[in-house]
CSV table of C-alpha atoms in Angstrom, one decimal:
chain,number,residue,atom,x,y,z
A,834,UNK,CA,-0.3,-0.1,-0.2
A,835,UNK,CA,1.3,3.2,-1.2
A,836,UNK,CA,2.3,5.8,1.9
A,837,UNK,CA,3.7,9.3,1.3
A,838,UNK,CA,4.9,11.6,4.1
A,839,UNK,CA,5.5,14.9,3.5
A,840,UNK,CA,8.5,16.8,6.1
A,841,UNK,CA,8.0,19.2,7.5
A,842,UNK,CA,4.8,19.4,8.5
A,843,UNK,CA,4.4,22.7,9.6
A,844,UNK,CA,7.5,25.4,8.1
A,845,UNK,CA,7.4,29.5,9.2
A,846,UNK,CA,10.1,32.1,7.5
A,847,UNK,CA,10.4,35.5,6.4
A,848,UNK,CA,9.1,36.9,2.9
A,849,UNK,CA,12.0,36.4,0.6
A,850,UNK,CA,13.8,33.0,1.6
A,851,UNK,CA,13.3,30.6,-0.7
A,852,UNK,CA,12.3,27.0,0.7
A,853,UNK,CA,12.3,23.4,0.1
A,854,UNK,CA,9.4,20.7,1.1
A,855,UNK,CA,9.9,17.4,0.6
A,856,UNK,CA,7.6,14.2,-0.1
A,857,UNK,CA,8.8,11.1,0.1
A,858,UNK,CA,6.3,8.2,-1.0
A,859,UNK,CA,6.8,4.3,-0.3
A,860,UNK,CA,6.0,2.3,-4.0
A,861,UNK,CA,8.1,3.8,-6.8
A,862,UNK,CA,5.8,2.4,-8.8
A,863,UNK,CA,4.3,5.6,-9.9
A,864,UNK,CA,2.3,6.8,-13.0
A,865,UNK,CA,2.9,11.0,-11.7
A,866,UNK,CA,3.1,12.8,-8.8
A,867,UNK,CA,0.9,16.6,-8.6
A,868,UNK,CA,1.5,18.9,-5.6
A,869,UNK,CA,-1.1,20.8,-4.5
A,870,UNK,CA,-1.3,24.0,-2.1
A,871,UNK,CA,-4.3,24.1,-0.8
A,872,UNK,CA,-5.6,27.6,1.7
A,873,UNK,CA,-7.7,26.9,5.1
A,874,UNK,CA,-11.6,26.0,4.7
A,875,UNK,CA,-10.8,25.6,0.3
A,876,UNK,CA,-10.2,23.0,-2.0
A,877,UNK,CA,-7.1,22.2,-3.9
A,878,UNK,CA,-5.2,23.9,-7.0
A,879,UNK,CA,-2.9,22.3,-8.5
A,880,UNK,CA,0.4,23.4,-8.8
A,881,UNK,CA,2.6,21.0,-11.0
A,882,UNK,CA,1.7,17.9,-12.5
A,883,UNK,CA,5.4,15.7,-12.6
A,884,UNK,CA,4.9,12.2,-15.1
A,885,UNK,CA,7.1,9.4,-13.7
A,886,UNK,CA,8.9,9.7,-16.7
A,887,UNK,CA,10.0,13.5,-16.4
A,888,UNK,CA,12.6,15.1,-13.5
A,889,UNK,CA,11.1,18.3,-12.8
A,890,UNK,CA,8.3,20.9,-14.2
A,891,UNK,CA,8.8,24.7,-12.9
A,892,UNK,CA,6.0,27.4,-13.3
A,893,UNK,CA,7.4,30.9,-12.0
A,894,UNK,CA,8.6,30.5,-8.7
A,895,UNK,CA,7.9,26.7,-8.3
A,896,UNK,CA,10.4,24.3,-8.9
A,897,UNK,CA,9.3,20.5,-8.4
A,898,UNK,CA,11.9,17.3,-8.8
A,899,UNK,CA,11.0,14.1,-8.8
A,900,UNK,CA,13.0,11.1,-8.3
A,901,UNK,CA,11.4,8.3,-8.8
A,902,UNK,CA,13.6,5.4,-7.4
A,903,UNK,CA,14.3,6.8,-4.2
A,904,UNK,CA,10.4,7.6,-3.6
A,905,UNK,CA,11.4,11.4,-3.5
A,906,UNK,CA,10.6,14.7,-4.6
A,907,UNK,CA,11.0,18.2,-3.8
A,908,UNK,CA,8.9,21.4,-4.1
A,909,UNK,CA,11.4,24.8,-4.0
A,910,UNK,CA,9.7,27.8,-4.1
A,911,UNK,CA,11.6,31.1,-4.6
A,912,UNK,CA,11.7,34.6,-3.1
A,913,UNK,CA,8.5,33.1,-0.7
A,914,UNK,CA,6.3,35.8,-0.8
A,915,UNK,CA,3.0,36.1,2.2
A,916,UNK,CA,0.6,35.2,-0.7
A,917,UNK,CA,2.2,32.0,-0.5
A,918,UNK,CA,0.9,30.9,3.3
A,919,UNK,CA,-1.1,28.0,2.4
A,920,UNK,CA,-1.3,23.9,3.3
A,921,UNK,CA,1.0,22.6,0.0
A,922,UNK,CA,-0.2,18.6,-0.5
A,923,UNK,CA,2.2,16.5,-2.5
A,924,UNK,CA,0.0,13.6,-4.4
A,925,UNK,CA,1.0,10.3,-6.2
A,926,UNK,CA,-0.7,8.3,-8.3
A,927,UNK,CA,0.4,4.3,-8.7
A,928,UNK,CA,0.5,2.9,-12.0
A,929,UNK,CA,-2.5,1.0,-10.9
A,930,UNK,CA,-4.6,3.0,-9.7
A,931,UNK,CA,-6.4,5.9,-10.5
A,932,UNK,CA,-7.0,7.6,-7.4
A,933,UNK,CA,-4.4,9.8,-5.9
A,934,UNK,CA,-2.8,9.1,-2.5
A,935,UNK,CA,-2.4,12.2,-0.3
A,936,UNK,CA,1.0,13.3,1.9
A,937,UNK,CA,-0.5,15.1,5.2
A,938,UNK,CA,0.7,18.1,3.6
A,939,UNK,CA,3.2,20.8,5.1
A,940,UNK,CA,1.9,24.2,6.6
A,941,UNK,CA,3.4,26.9,5.6
A,942,UNK,CA,3.2,30.1,7.3
A,943,UNK,CA,5.7,33.5,5.2
A,944,UNK,CA,5.9,36.8,7.6
A,945,UNK,CA,6.0,39.8,5.7
B,1161,UNK,CA,-9.5,24.7,-18.8
B,1162,UNK,CA,-11.0,21.8,-16.8
B,1163,UNK,CA,-13.5,23.4,-14.1
B,1164,UNK,CA,-15.1,21.0,-11.7
B,1165,UNK,CA,-17.8,21.9,-9.7
B,1166,UNK,CA,-19.5,21.6,-6.1
B,1167,UNK,CA,-23.0,22.1,-4.4
B,1168,UNK,CA,-23.5,23.1,-2.3
B,1169,UNK,CA,-20.4,23.9,-0.4
B,1170,UNK,CA,-21.7,24.8,2.9
B,1171,UNK,CA,-24.5,22.3,4.6
B,1172,UNK,CA,-25.9,22.1,7.8
B,1173,UNK,CA,-27.7,19.3,8.7
B,1174,UNK,CA,-30.0,17.1,11.4
B,1175,UNK,CA,-28.4,13.8,12.7
B,1176,UNK,CA,-30.7,11.1,11.6
B,1177,UNK,CA,-31.2,13.0,8.3
B,1178,UNK,CA,-29.6,12.7,4.6
B,1179,UNK,CA,-27.7,14.8,2.4
B,1180,UNK,CA,-26.8,14.7,-1.3
B,1181,UNK,CA,-23.4,16.6,-2.8
B,1182,UNK,CA,-23.0,16.8,-6.5
B,1183,UNK,CA,-20.2,17.1,-8.4
B,1184,UNK,CA,-20.0,18.2,-12.2
B,1185,UNK,CA,-17.2,18.5,-14.5
B,1186,UNK,CA,-18.2,21.6,-16.5
B,1187,UNK,CA,-16.2,21.3,-19.4
B,1188,UNK,CA,-15.8,18.2,-20.1
B,1189,UNK,CA,-16.4,14.7,-19.9
B,1190,UNK,CA,-15.6,12.3,-16.7
B,1191,UNK,CA,-15.5,8.5,-17.1
B,1192,UNK,CA,-14.6,8.1,-13.4
B,1193,UNK,CA,-14.9,11.0,-10.5
B,1194,UNK,CA,-13.2,10.2,-7.2
B,1195,UNK,CA,-14.5,11.3,-3.8
B,1196,UNK,CA,-12.6,12.2,-1.3
B,1197,UNK,CA,-13.3,13.6,2.9
B,1198,UNK,CA,-10.6,15.3,4.8
B,1199,UNK,CA,-10.7,15.9,8.6
B,1200,UNK,CA,-9.5,18.7,10.2
B,1201,UNK,CA,-5.9,19.6,9.5
B,1202,UNK,CA,-5.5,16.0,8.7
B,1203,UNK,CA,-5.1,15.3,4.5
B,1204,UNK,CA,-7.8,13.7,1.9
B,1205,UNK,CA,-7.9,10.2,2.0
B,1206,UNK,CA,-9.9,8.3,-0.9
B,1207,UNK,CA,-13.7,6.9,0.1
B,1208,UNK,CA,-14.7,6.0,-3.4
B,1209,UNK,CA,-13.9,5.7,-7.2
B,1210,UNK,CA,-17.1,6.6,-9.3
B,1211,UNK,CA,-17.4,5.3,-12.6
B,1212,UNK,CA,-19.9,6.3,-15.0
B,1213,UNK,CA,-22.6,3.5,-15.5
B,1214,UNK,CA,-21.0,1.5,-13.0
B,1215,UNK,CA,-21.3,0.6,-9.5
B,1216,UNK,CA,-19.2,2.7,-7.1
B,1217,UNK,CA,-15.7,1.2,-5.6
B,1218,UNK,CA,-15.6,1.4,-2.4
B,1219,UNK,CA,-12.1,2.0,-0.1
B,1220,UNK,CA,-11.6,-0.2,2.7
B,1221,UNK,CA,-13.6,0.4,6.3
B,1222,UNK,CA,-15.6,2.9,3.8
B,1223,UNK,CA,-19.6,1.7,4.0
B,1224,UNK,CA,-21.2,2.0,0.8
B,1225,UNK,CA,-24.6,1.4,2.3
B,1226,UNK,CA,-24.3,5.1,4.2
B,1227,UNK,CA,-22.7,6.4,1.3
B,1228,UNK,CA,-24.0,6.1,-2.1
B,1229,UNK,CA,-22.8,7.0,-4.7
B,1230,UNK,CA,-24.5,7.9,-8.3
B,1231,UNK,CA,-22.6,8.7,-11.8
B,1232,UNK,CA,-25.4,8.4,-13.9
B,1233,UNK,CA,-23.6,10.8,-16.7
B,1234,UNK,CA,-20.1,11.4,-18.0
B,1235,UNK,CA,-20.6,15.0,-16.0
B,1236,UNK,CA,-22.7,14.3,-12.7
B,1237,UNK,CA,-21.8,12.3,-10.0
B,1238,UNK,CA,-23.2,12.7,-6.1
B,1239,UNK,CA,-22.3,11.2,-3.2
B,1240,UNK,CA,-25.3,11.3,-0.2
B,1241,UNK,CA,-24.6,10.9,3.1
B,1242,UNK,CA,-27.5,8.8,4.6
B,1243,UNK,CA,-28.5,8.7,7.9
B,1244,UNK,CA,-25.8,11.4,9.1
B,1245,UNK,CA,-23.9,11.1,12.4
B,1246,UNK,CA,-21.6,13.8,13.8
B,1247,UNK,CA,-18.7,12.2,13.2
B,1248,UNK,CA,-19.5,12.3,9.4
B,1249,UNK,CA,-18.6,16.3,9.8
B,1250,UNK,CA,-15.9,16.2,7.3
B,1251,UNK,CA,-14.4,18.5,4.2
B,1252,UNK,CA,-15.5,15.8,1.1
B,1253,UNK,CA,-13.6,16.8,-2.0
B,1254,UNK,CA,-14.4,15.5,-5.3
B,1255,UNK,CA,-11.9,15.0,-9.1
B,1256,UNK,CA,-12.9,14.4,-11.9
B,1257,UNK,CA,-10.3,13.1,-14.9
B,1258,UNK,CA,-10.3,14.0,-18.6
B,1259,UNK,CA,-10.4,10.9,-20.7
B,1260,UNK,CA,-9.0,7.4,-20.4
B,1261,UNK,CA,-5.8,8.4,-19.1
B,1262,UNK,CA,-6.4,10.6,-16.1
B,1263,UNK,CA,-2.8,12.2,-16.3
B,1264,UNK,CA,-4.2,14.8,-14.3
B,1265,UNK,CA,-6.9,15.5,-11.6
B,1266,UNK,CA,-8.9,18.3,-11.6
B,1267,UNK,CA,-10.7,19.3,-7.9
B,1268,UNK,CA,-13.8,20.7,-7.2
B,1269,UNK,CA,-14.2,23.6,-4.3
B,1270,UNK,CA,-15.3,20.9,-1.3
B,1271,UNK,CA,-18.4,20.9,0.4
B,1272,UNK,CA,-18.7,21.8,3.9
B,1273,UNK,CA,-20.8,19.1,6.0
B,1274,UNK,CA,-21.8,20.1,9.5
B,1275,UNK,CA,-24.3,17.2,11.1
B,1276,UNK,CA,-25.7,18.4,14.6
């Protein structure tokens, strides 16, 4: 059974810092991995999708990497802003399963 | 883009009543939709996979007679929480994937259910 772990559980940084969020998964047989953002009481916003054959994806200040063999992904946020404050969720889709398995999330607070 | 809507966004009901939540893919057809549940400060847990024209597939520990899923068309799936109890209070989120390969899933905004 796939298990997804995110570290740290919570993070508080001053505005302008670069930061890295970590995600690990136990079963490397994945189809893709997605990073989401969730604001309090809200739904999910997809940030980046990495297919299993890819190593990284970039969108603006965000860069996500994937090392499938080691079961790890990182989300890099450059020049963080207070508006980046949210919970960031990592989710993987297995090759034999269409639903996503989510990590427990990292709650990010960017201090102005 | 691909938009998924949910209705209602919030619902409060009394214990013992039933509540229906709708999930719609607005600009694409979704043969498969997924229903997740999220308790406070926890992550999303898959409840069931909703397949158009066939029975839903439930995850272990999810009561299929309590959480009724109907996927009657390619753009609509409904989740009915029957005989709701306070412990069913949660945030329910649906998602849908486009096409057979379901490369990327698109999530609805969620429904906050409070059972009093």
